[in-house]
Amino acid sequence: MMTHEIELKALMLASLNGDAASYRMFLGRLSGRLRAYYKGKLTGIGRGASEAEDLVQEAVLAIHIKRHTYNPAEPLTPWVHAIARYKLIDFLRRTRTSISDVPIDEADMIMARDDNVDAESTYDVKRLMERLPKNMRCAIEAVKLDGRSIAEAAEKCGISESGVKVNVHRGLKTLAALIARETRT
Amino acid sequence: MKTDDLVALLSTNPEPVDRSSVVRTLFVALAAGTIVAVGVVLVGLGVRSDFMTARAFIFLAVKLCFAVGVVGLALVYLTRLARPGGERAAPSFVVTMPFLAIVLLAAISLGFAPSSHWSKMIVGDEWLECVLSVPIIAIVPFAIAIWAVRRAAPTDLSRTGAFAGLVAGGVSAMAYALHCTDDSLPFVAVWYGGTIVLCTLAGAALGPRLLRW
């Protein structure tokens, strides 16, 4: 358990400095842990793998959007667990289930098991992106899907470079909100 | 969508992250809230008329010590609560210290005074103005504090809301002290302490609605 903490924390710190390869590895490994965690929680109340996958993706998006709230002086596991649990409780409230139906857990459980059986989530992000305002969509497509630099994206979308950064950030937040609404069943 | 596709999307061109932004945002919010609160008191109520006398200065200092103590301690906990899981590491009873101190001082000062003065010392002249002013002046600082906390990621929304209310109430009391001429420790303990607690309860009630993310 300790080794996950050390390795993932090292990846997280590199990610916070803007290292794309570390960040990809970090999110990839984290999503395996989150999947095992959510499947364990949701099967107990009779919910399926695709709903667990919705939650994995909501949590991954939340971790991305809120990554500036991680304090490097603190261990990573409790931070991840707090976000994962918050999103679980939020999901249960949306779907009118009580948290008392779900087994209680400790922070360590978030790193306990890994699950790489990647199911599809119930929504299509490409379709949801069509609902974003033009500048947000253009900025996310250019920077995040096509992998262009900020300067190239600015030219393509016809906005300033800081405008691209703001639009990517706001766009992902809006997307997260759309996904949360979409998965309200 | 596959989670791998989402991971690929998010990890393409990641921006470096400013790690001190949570704390800095809260301090900016505190500064802005204080400026607004002091501005409201200066424009709306005016500074106490005997502002330049030594007696006024001493009592202003006592009120400010109490309010600054409340704000300082509350802000320390708010910076923790604003982060996911922050509520686990924060036993928050320390914030009651300024309240206990002022109640203790108030009790001592009542003990030294003849009991016929007690009601005057507790009720003062302007208790109603104090009860109305502190919560009203706290509204804008509270809104700014909520804005700042929303930029972070609290996971215990009631408690975080309560601490945002506590900070706002303390800031408001700091500003109101510039105007208030009721100079007795029991008055400060009851009406300042009471209204700050009221702000805290309001924050706790509003937190789950205002802070969801």
Tab-separated table of C-alpha atoms in Angstrom:
chain	number	residue	atom	x	y	z
A	1	MET	CA	0.000	0.000	0.000
A	2	MET	CA	2.820	2.340	0.935
A	3	THR	CA	4.529	1.849	-2.430
A	4	HIS	CA	1.422	3.057	-4.286
A	5	GLU	CA	1.433	6.187	-2.151
A	6	ILE	CA	5.103	6.887	-2.849
A	7	GLU	CA	4.959	6.163	-6.581
A	8	LEU	CA	1.696	7.973	-7.214
A	9	LYS	CA	2.766	10.958	-5.161
A	10	ALA	CA	5.995	11.250	-7.178
A	11	LEU	CA	3.943	11.117	-10.386
A	12	MET	CA	1.511	13.705	-9.002
A	13	LEU	CA	4.294	16.123	-8.090
A	14	ALA	CA	5.798	15.810	-11.571
A	15	SER	CA	2.316	16.314	-13.033
A	16	LEU	CA	1.831	19.520	-11.068
A	17	ASN	CA	4.973	20.818	-12.770
A	18	GLY	CA	3.339	20.183	-16.132
A	19	ASP	CA	4.925	16.820	-17.059
A	20	ALA	CA	2.457	15.233	-19.505
A	21	ALA	CA	3.904	11.686	-19.475
A	22	SER	CA	3.836	11.529	-15.656
A	23	TYR	CA	0.340	12.924	-15.608
A	24	ARG	CA	-0.916	10.362	-18.093
A	25	MET	CA	0.612	7.539	-16.077
A	26	PHE	CA	-0.759	9.044	-12.856
A	27	LEU	CA	-4.335	9.326	-14.111
A	28	GLY	CA	-4.150	5.916	-15.772
A	29	ARG	CA	-3.062	4.146	-12.623
A	30	LEU	CA	-5.410	6.151	-10.466
A	31	SER	CA	-8.394	5.261	-12.645
A	32	GLY	CA	-7.640	1.554	-12.085
A	33	ARG	CA	-7.725	2.118	-8.323
A	34	LEU	CA	-10.867	4.215	-8.534
A	35	ARG	CA	-12.591	1.581	-10.673
A	36	ALA	CA	-11.937	-1.153	-8.115
A	37	TYR	CA	-13.122	1.175	-5.330
A	38	TYR	CA	-16.366	2.211	-7.037
A	39	LYS	CA	-17.208	-1.271	-8.299
A	40	GLY	CA	-16.800	-2.549	-4.760
A	41	LYS	CA	-19.134	0.152	-3.502
A	42	LEU	CA	-21.790	-0.036	-6.212
A	43	THR	CA	-22.179	-3.802	-6.588
A	44	GLY	CA	-23.273	-3.840	-2.935
A	45	ILE	CA	-26.315	-1.734	-3.872
A	46	GLY	CA	-27.031	-3.443	-7.193
A	47	ARG	CA	-25.570	-0.936	-9.644
A	48	GLY	CA	-23.658	-1.870	-12.758
A	49	ALA	CA	-20.158	-1.519	-14.148
A	50	SER	CA	-21.032	1.330	-16.496
A	51	GLU	CA	-22.285	3.411	-13.576
A	52	ALA	CA	-19.056	2.677	-11.754
A	53	GLU	CA	-17.272	3.871	-14.888
A	54	ASP	CA	-19.296	7.109	-14.853
A	55	LEU	CA	-18.090	7.665	-11.322
A	56	VAL	CA	-14.476	6.851	-12.208
A	57	GLN	CA	-14.595	9.482	-14.925
A	58	GLU	CA	-16.321	12.043	-12.722
A	59	ALA	CA	-13.643	11.511	-10.080
A	60	VAL	CA	-10.807	11.689	-12.639
A	61	LEU	CA	-12.227	14.958	-13.975
A	62	ALA	CA	-12.641	16.324	-10.442
A	63	ILE	CA	-9.062	15.363	-9.586
A	64	HIS	CA	-7.905	17.168	-12.715
A	65	ILE	CA	-9.942	20.310	-12.102
A	66	LYS	CA	-9.089	20.436	-8.382
A	67	ARG	CA	-5.456	19.328	-8.580
A	68	HIS	CA	-4.291	22.728	-7.322
A	69	THR	CA	-5.867	21.872	-3.941
A	70	TYR	CA	-3.370	19.080	-3.304
A	71	ASN	CA	-0.892	20.161	-0.632
A	72	PRO	CA	2.476	18.485	-1.462
A	73	ALA	CA	3.359	18.511	2.243
A	74	GLU	CA	0.551	15.993	2.858
A	75	PRO	CA	0.223	12.364	1.732
A	76	LEU	CA	-1.668	11.817	-1.516
A	77	THR	CA	-3.917	8.883	-0.541
A	78	PRO	CA	-6.244	10.780	1.850
A	79	TRP	CA	-6.633	13.574	-0.693
A	80	VAL	CA	-7.635	11.142	-3.448
A	81	HIS	CA	-9.900	9.248	-1.081
A	82	ALA	CA	-11.660	12.439	0.046
A	83	ILE	CA	-12.439	13.380	-3.568
A	84	ALA	CA	-13.495	9.843	-4.516
A	85	ARG	CA	-15.766	9.585	-1.498
A	86	TYR	CA	-17.204	13.070	-2.039
A	87	LYS	CA	-18.101	12.160	-5.622
A	88	LEU	CA	-19.583	8.855	-4.457
A	89	ILE	CA	-21.825	10.583	-1.922
A	90	ASP	CA	-22.790	13.168	-4.535
A	91	PHE	CA	-23.690	10.375	-6.976
A	92	LEU	CA	-25.729	8.523	-4.350
A	93	ARG	CA	-27.642	11.681	-3.509
A	94	ARG	CA	-28.400	12.280	-7.177
A	95	THR	CA	-29.621	8.728	-7.575
A	96	ARG	CA	-31.508	8.819	-4.262
A	97	THR	CA	-29.570	6.158	-2.470
A	98	SER	CA	-28.421	6.542	1.102
A	99	ILE	CA	-24.751	6.421	2.015
A	100	SER	CA	-25.712	4.113	4.878
A	101	ASP	CA	-26.504	1.411	2.283
A	102	VAL	CA	-22.871	1.419	1.198
A	103	PRO	CA	-20.095	-0.228	3.218
A	104	ILE	CA	-18.014	2.247	5.225
A	105	ASP	CA	-14.399	2.623	4.255
A	106	GLU	CA	-10.977	3.854	5.266
A	107	ALA	CA	-8.662	6.033	3.198
A	108	ASP	CA	-6.342	3.083	2.486
A	109	MET	CA	-9.080	1.285	0.548
A	110	ILE	CA	-8.721	3.678	-2.330
A	111	MET	CA	-5.306	2.190	-3.139
A	112	ALA	CA	-6.163	-1.363	-2.099
A	113	ARG	CA	-7.075	-2.930	-5.426
A	114	ASP	CA	-6.632	-2.291	-9.082
A	115	ASP	CA	-9.140	-3.010	-11.856
A	116	ASN	CA	-8.294	-2.495	-15.493
A	117	VAL	CA	-11.446	-3.932	-17.043
A	118	ASP	CA	-12.336	-0.672	-18.717
A	119	ALA	CA	-16.085	-0.442	-19.352
A	120	GLU	CA	-17.696	2.339	-21.356
A	121	SER	CA	-19.336	5.083	-19.386
A	122	THR	CA	-22.941	5.944	-20.151
A	123	TYR	CA	-22.255	9.274	-21.860
A	124	ASP	CA	-20.317	10.407	-24.914
A	125	VAL	CA	-17.948	13.253	-24.214
A	126	LYS	CA	-17.676	14.252	-27.876
A	127	ARG	CA	-21.420	14.756	-27.993
A	128	LEU	CA	-21.430	16.700	-24.731
A	129	MET	CA	-18.676	18.927	-26.084
A	130	GLU	CA	-21.003	20.124	-28.808
A	131	ARG	CA	-22.997	21.849	-26.068
A	132	LEU	CA	-20.025	23.941	-24.938
A	133	PRO	CA	-19.722	27.583	-26.039
A	134	LYS	CA	-17.636	27.993	-29.198
A	135	ASN	CA	-14.418	29.282	-27.612
A	136	MET	CA	-14.347	26.589	-24.938
A	137	ARG	CA	-14.952	23.848	-27.486
A	138	CYS	CA	-12.351	25.192	-29.885
A	139	ALA	CA	-9.739	25.571	-27.137
A	140	ILE	CA	-10.287	22.063	-25.730
A	141	GLU	CA	-10.262	20.475	-29.185
A	142	ALA	CA	-7.073	22.245	-30.200
A	143	VAL	CA	-5.090	21.826	-26.960
A	144	LYS	CA	-6.471	18.635	-25.463
A	145	LEU	CA	-7.589	16.536	-28.442
A	146	ASP	CA	-5.244	17.640	-31.237
A	147	GLY	CA	-2.332	18.315	-28.876
A	148	ARG	CA	-1.509	21.723	-30.342
A	149	SER	CA	0.536	24.269	-28.409
A	150	ILE	CA	-1.209	27.157	-26.666
A	151	ALA	CA	0.088	29.577	-29.312
A	152	GLU	CA	-1.251	27.449	-32.185
A	153	ALA	CA	-4.574	27.041	-30.426
A	154	ALA	CA	-4.805	30.802	-29.898
A	155	GLU	CA	-4.330	31.379	-33.601
A	156	LYS	CA	-6.790	28.655	-34.611
A	157	CYS	CA	-9.543	29.853	-32.259
A	158	GLY	CA	-8.873	33.554	-32.772
A	159	ILE	CA	-8.432	34.327	-29.053
A	160	SER	CA	-5.445	35.292	-26.900
A	161	GLU	CA	-3.120	32.703	-25.345
A	162	SER	CA	-4.370	33.401	-21.836
A	163	GLY	CA	-7.866	33.187	-23.296
A	164	VAL	CA	-7.071	29.654	-24.495
A	165	LYS	CA	-5.923	28.596	-21.007
A	166	VAL	CA	-9.001	30.105	-19.366
A	167	ASN	CA	-11.313	28.496	-21.925
A	168	VAL	CA	-9.725	25.060	-21.507
A	169	HIS	CA	-10.092	25.300	-17.733
A	170	ARG	CA	-13.664	26.627	-17.796
A	171	GLY	CA	-14.603	24.224	-20.571
A	172	LEU	CA	-13.509	21.193	-18.556
A	173	LYS	CA	-15.431	22.481	-15.546
A	174	THR	CA	-18.535	22.964	-17.675
A	175	LEU	CA	-18.037	19.505	-19.139
A	176	ALA	CA	-17.825	17.996	-15.656
A	177	ALA	CA	-21.101	19.721	-14.761
A	178	LEU	CA	-22.744	18.421	-17.958
A	179	ILE	CA	-21.583	14.885	-17.194
A	180	ALA	CA	-22.955	15.114	-13.645
A	181	ARG	CA	-26.311	16.216	-15.060
A	182	GLU	CA	-26.229	13.531	-17.759
A	183	THR	CA	-25.674	10.725	-15.252
A	184	ARG	CA	-28.561	11.847	-13.030
A	185	THR	CA	-30.905	8.890	-13.219
B	1	MET	CA	-16.601	6.926	-23.530
B	2	LYS	CA	-13.561	4.950	-22.413
B	3	THR	CA	-11.785	6.242	-19.352
B	4	ASP	CA	-8.476	5.896	-21.218
B	5	ASP	CA	-9.725	8.451	-23.749
B	6	LEU	CA	-10.556	10.871	-20.943
B	7	VAL	CA	-7.144	10.318	-19.356
B	8	ALA	CA	-5.490	10.982	-22.715
B	9	LEU	CA	-7.524	14.159	-23.138
B	10	LEU	CA	-6.733	15.506	-19.684
B	11	SER	CA	-3.033	14.661	-19.811
B	12	THR	CA	-2.411	16.317	-23.163
B	13	ASN	CA	-0.610	19.629	-22.656
B	14	PRO	CA	-1.230	19.873	-18.897
B	15	GLU	CA	-0.646	23.316	-17.432
B	16	PRO	CA	1.802	23.605	-14.525
B	17	VAL	CA	-0.178	24.213	-11.346
B	18	ASP	CA	0.276	26.977	-8.802
B	19	ARG	CA	0.372	25.098	-5.490
B	20	SER	CA	-0.095	28.102	-3.245
B	21	SER	CA	-3.277	29.308	-4.913
B	22	VAL	CA	-5.658	27.940	-2.239
B	23	VAL	CA	-4.027	29.843	0.610
B	24	ARG	CA	-3.430	32.939	-1.464
B	25	THR	CA	-7.036	33.110	-2.652
B	26	LEU	CA	-8.275	32.898	0.947
B	27	PHE	CA	-5.963	35.707	2.051
B	28	VAL	CA	-7.084	37.867	-0.860
B	29	ALA	CA	-10.687	37.138	0.149
B	30	LEU	CA	-9.947	38.117	3.749
B	31	ALA	CA	-8.325	41.378	2.663
B	32	ALA	CA	-11.193	42.213	0.308
B	33	GLY	CA	-13.807	41.332	2.934
B	34	THR	CA	-12.070	43.494	5.532
B	35	ILE	CA	-11.876	46.469	3.170
B	36	VAL	CA	-15.572	46.190	2.345
B	37	ALA	CA	-16.587	45.795	6.001
B	38	VAL	CA	-14.482	48.734	7.182
B	39	GLY	CA	-15.776	50.797	4.261
B	40	VAL	CA	-19.392	50.024	5.175
B	41	VAL	CA	-18.793	51.046	8.793
B	42	LEU	CA	-16.924	54.262	7.878
B	43	VAL	CA	-19.537	55.343	5.348
B	44	GLY	CA	-22.704	53.941	6.888
B	45	LEU	CA	-22.133	54.290	10.639
B	46	GLY	CA	-19.090	56.512	11.132
B	47	VAL	CA	-16.196	56.113	13.531
B	48	ARG	CA	-17.013	56.527	17.253
B	49	SER	CA	-16.976	60.216	18.185
B	50	ASP	CA	-14.350	59.873	20.947
B	51	PHE	CA	-12.047	57.929	18.630
B	52	MET	CA	-8.890	59.847	19.575
B	53	THR	CA	-9.134	59.472	23.372
B	54	ALA	CA	-7.003	56.986	25.309
B	55	ARG	CA	-10.047	55.304	26.860
B	56	ALA	CA	-11.616	54.660	23.473
B	57	PHE	CA	-8.319	53.349	22.187
B	58	ILE	CA	-8.008	50.763	24.973
B	59	PHE	CA	-11.505	49.402	24.476
B	60	LEU	CA	-11.118	49.403	20.706
B	61	ALA	CA	-7.918	47.399	21.180
B	62	VAL	CA	-9.723	44.855	23.399
B	63	LYS	CA	-12.524	44.392	20.857
B	64	LEU	CA	-10.054	44.127	18.002
B	65	CYS	CA	-7.935	41.569	19.885
B	66	PHE	CA	-10.998	39.378	20.318
B	67	ALA	CA	-12.174	39.754	16.724
B	68	VAL	CA	-8.705	39.361	15.203
B	69	GLY	CA	-8.147	36.267	17.345
B	70	VAL	CA	-11.402	34.781	16.034
B	71	VAL	CA	-10.574	35.612	12.417
B	72	GLY	CA	-6.971	34.407	12.612
B	73	LEU	CA	-7.778	31.014	14.117
B	74	ALA	CA	-10.798	30.512	11.875
B	75	LEU	CA	-8.733	31.288	8.790
B	76	VAL	CA	-6.098	28.709	9.737
B	77	TYR	CA	-8.801	26.033	9.829
B	78	LEU	CA	-10.522	27.337	6.737
B	79	THR	CA	-7.322	26.889	4.701
B	80	ARG	CA	-7.338	23.227	5.772
B	81	LEU	CA	-11.056	22.654	5.299
B	82	ALA	CA	-10.907	24.138	1.804
B	83	ARG	CA	-8.868	21.133	0.635
B	84	PRO	CA	-10.326	17.635	0.119
B	85	GLY	CA	-10.073	15.632	3.343
B	86	GLY	CA	-9.013	18.707	5.309
B	87	GLU	CA	-11.692	18.027	7.924
B	88	ARG	CA	-9.862	14.864	9.025
B	89	ALA	CA	-6.795	16.748	10.220
B	90	ALA	CA	-8.567	19.649	11.859
B	91	PRO	CA	-9.786	19.325	15.460
B	92	SER	CA	-11.416	22.713	15.503
B	93	PHE	CA	-12.050	23.301	19.225
B	94	VAL	CA	-9.108	25.751	19.316
B	95	VAL	CA	-11.324	28.375	17.642
B	96	THR	CA	-13.415	28.523	20.815
B	97	MET	CA	-10.414	29.964	22.712
B	98	PRO	CA	-11.114	33.658	21.977
B	99	PHE	CA	-14.745	33.126	23.002
B	100	LEU	CA	-13.775	31.423	26.240
B	101	ALA	CA	-11.234	34.158	26.959
B	102	ILE	CA	-13.727	36.987	26.458
B	103	VAL	CA	-16.402	35.222	28.527
B	104	LEU	CA	-13.864	34.686	31.300
B	105	LEU	CA	-12.809	38.359	31.226
B	106	ALA	CA	-16.464	39.400	31.181
B	107	ALA	CA	-17.204	37.240	34.220
B	108	ILE	CA	-14.229	38.728	36.069
B	109	SER	CA	-15.310	42.262	35.278
B	110	LEU	CA	-18.865	41.492	36.462
B	111	GLY	CA	-17.392	40.030	39.630
B	112	PHE	CA	-15.679	43.316	40.428
B	113	ALA	CA	-18.747	45.423	39.687
B	114	PRO	CA	-21.756	45.873	42.006
B	115	SER	CA	-24.645	43.741	40.816
B	116	SER	CA	-26.831	46.817	40.304
B	117	HIS	CA	-24.543	47.718	37.339
B	118	TRP	CA	-24.751	44.311	35.735
B	119	SER	CA	-27.716	44.824	33.464
B	120	LYS	CA	-26.288	48.108	32.194
B	121	MET	CA	-22.918	46.433	31.532
B	122	ILE	CA	-24.451	43.540	29.635
B	123	VAL	CA	-27.190	45.317	27.714
B	124	GLY	CA	-25.292	48.544	27.040
B	125	ASP	CA	-26.865	51.365	25.043
B	126	GLU	CA	-26.739	50.013	21.536
B	127	TRP	CA	-27.219	46.257	21.812
B	128	LEU	CA	-29.874	46.249	19.110
B	129	GLU	CA	-27.643	48.165	16.702
B	130	CYS	CA	-24.857	45.655	17.371
B	131	VAL	CA	-27.145	42.663	16.842
B	132	LEU	CA	-28.288	44.052	13.502
B	133	SER	CA	-25.000	45.532	12.301
B	134	VAL	CA	-22.604	42.621	12.756
B	135	PRO	CA	-24.618	40.096	10.697
B	136	ILE	CA	-25.501	42.667	8.018
B	137	ILE	CA	-21.909	43.875	7.628
B	138	ALA	CA	-20.831	40.216	7.481
B	139	ILE	CA	-22.879	39.472	4.334
B	140	VAL	CA	-20.367	40.714	1.772
B	141	PRO	CA	-17.286	39.260	3.537
B	142	PHE	CA	-19.188	35.960	3.748
B	143	ALA	CA	-19.972	36.009	0.030
B	144	ILE	CA	-16.318	36.706	-0.760
B	145	ALA	CA	-15.178	33.904	1.566
B	146	ILE	CA	-17.595	31.482	-0.121
B	147	TRP	CA	-16.290	32.550	-3.521
B	148	ALA	CA	-12.729	31.824	-2.376
B	149	VAL	CA	-13.578	28.433	-0.870
B	150	ARG	CA	-15.483	27.425	-4.002
B	151	ARG	CA	-12.283	27.818	-5.985
B	152	ALA	CA	-10.818	25.094	-3.758
B	153	ALA	CA	-12.551	21.780	-2.986
B	154	PRO	CA	-14.035	21.351	0.511
B	155	THR	CA	-15.464	17.911	1.281
B	156	ASP	CA	-17.190	18.742	4.580
B	157	LEU	CA	-19.540	21.449	3.387
B	158	SER	CA	-21.361	22.263	6.642
B	159	ARG	CA	-18.201	22.684	8.608
B	160	THR	CA	-16.480	24.655	5.867
B	161	GLY	CA	-19.533	26.905	5.585
B	162	ALA	CA	-19.474	27.393	9.358
B	163	PHE	CA	-15.851	28.501	9.258
B	164	ALA	CA	-16.513	30.834	6.343
B	165	GLY	CA	-19.317	32.329	8.483
B	166	LEU	CA	-16.990	32.552	11.468
B	167	VAL	CA	-14.352	34.422	9.450
B	168	ALA	CA	-17.018	36.769	8.042
B	169	GLY	CA	-18.544	37.378	11.468
B	170	GLY	CA	-15.123	38.125	12.942
B	171	VAL	CA	-14.252	40.518	10.103
B	172	SER	CA	-17.587	42.243	10.579
B	173	ALA	CA	-17.064	42.567	14.343
B	174	MET	CA	-13.595	44.029	13.711
B	175	ALA	CA	-15.106	46.706	11.504
B	176	TYR	CA	-18.101	47.367	13.776
B	177	ALA	CA	-15.741	47.912	16.735
B	178	LEU	CA	-14.612	51.151	15.047
B	179	HIS	CA	-18.115	52.530	15.550
B	180	CYS	CA	-19.357	50.901	18.736
B	181	THR	CA	-19.192	52.950	21.958
B	182	ASP	CA	-20.457	50.280	24.343
B	183	ASP	CA	-17.286	49.699	26.308
B	184	SER	CA	-17.792	46.846	28.710
B	185	LEU	CA	-16.413	43.337	28.493
B	186	PRO	CA	-19.773	41.653	29.193
B	187	PHE	CA	-21.269	43.624	26.284
B	188	VAL	CA	-18.499	42.456	23.949
B	189	ALA	CA	-18.813	38.864	25.156
B	190	VAL	CA	-22.595	38.688	24.739
B	191	TRP	CA	-23.286	40.787	21.661
B	192	TYR	CA	-20.061	40.467	19.669
B	193	GLY	CA	-19.634	36.825	20.651
B	194	GLY	CA	-23.310	36.065	20.093
B	195	THR	CA	-23.551	37.668	16.668
B	196	ILE	CA	-20.350	35.974	15.488
B	197	VAL	CA	-21.781	32.631	16.604
B	198	LEU	CA	-24.957	33.506	14.696
B	199	CYS	CA	-22.898	34.123	11.534
B	200	THR	CA	-21.197	30.763	12.085
B	201	LEU	CA	-24.526	28.933	12.353
B	202	ALA	CA	-25.820	30.676	9.241
B	203	GLY	CA	-22.656	29.605	7.410
B	204	ALA	CA	-23.108	26.009	8.529
B	205	ALA	CA	-26.698	26.038	7.280
B	206	LEU	CA	-25.811	27.605	3.923
B	207	GLY	CA	-22.565	25.668	3.307
B	208	PRO	CA	-24.056	22.518	1.737
B	209	ARG	CA	-26.031	24.632	-0.771
B	210	LEU	CA	-23.350	27.161	-1.619
B	211	LEU	CA	-20.245	24.999	-1.683
B	212	ARG	CA	-21.235	21.950	-3.771
B	213	TRP	CA	-18.872	21.104	-6.607
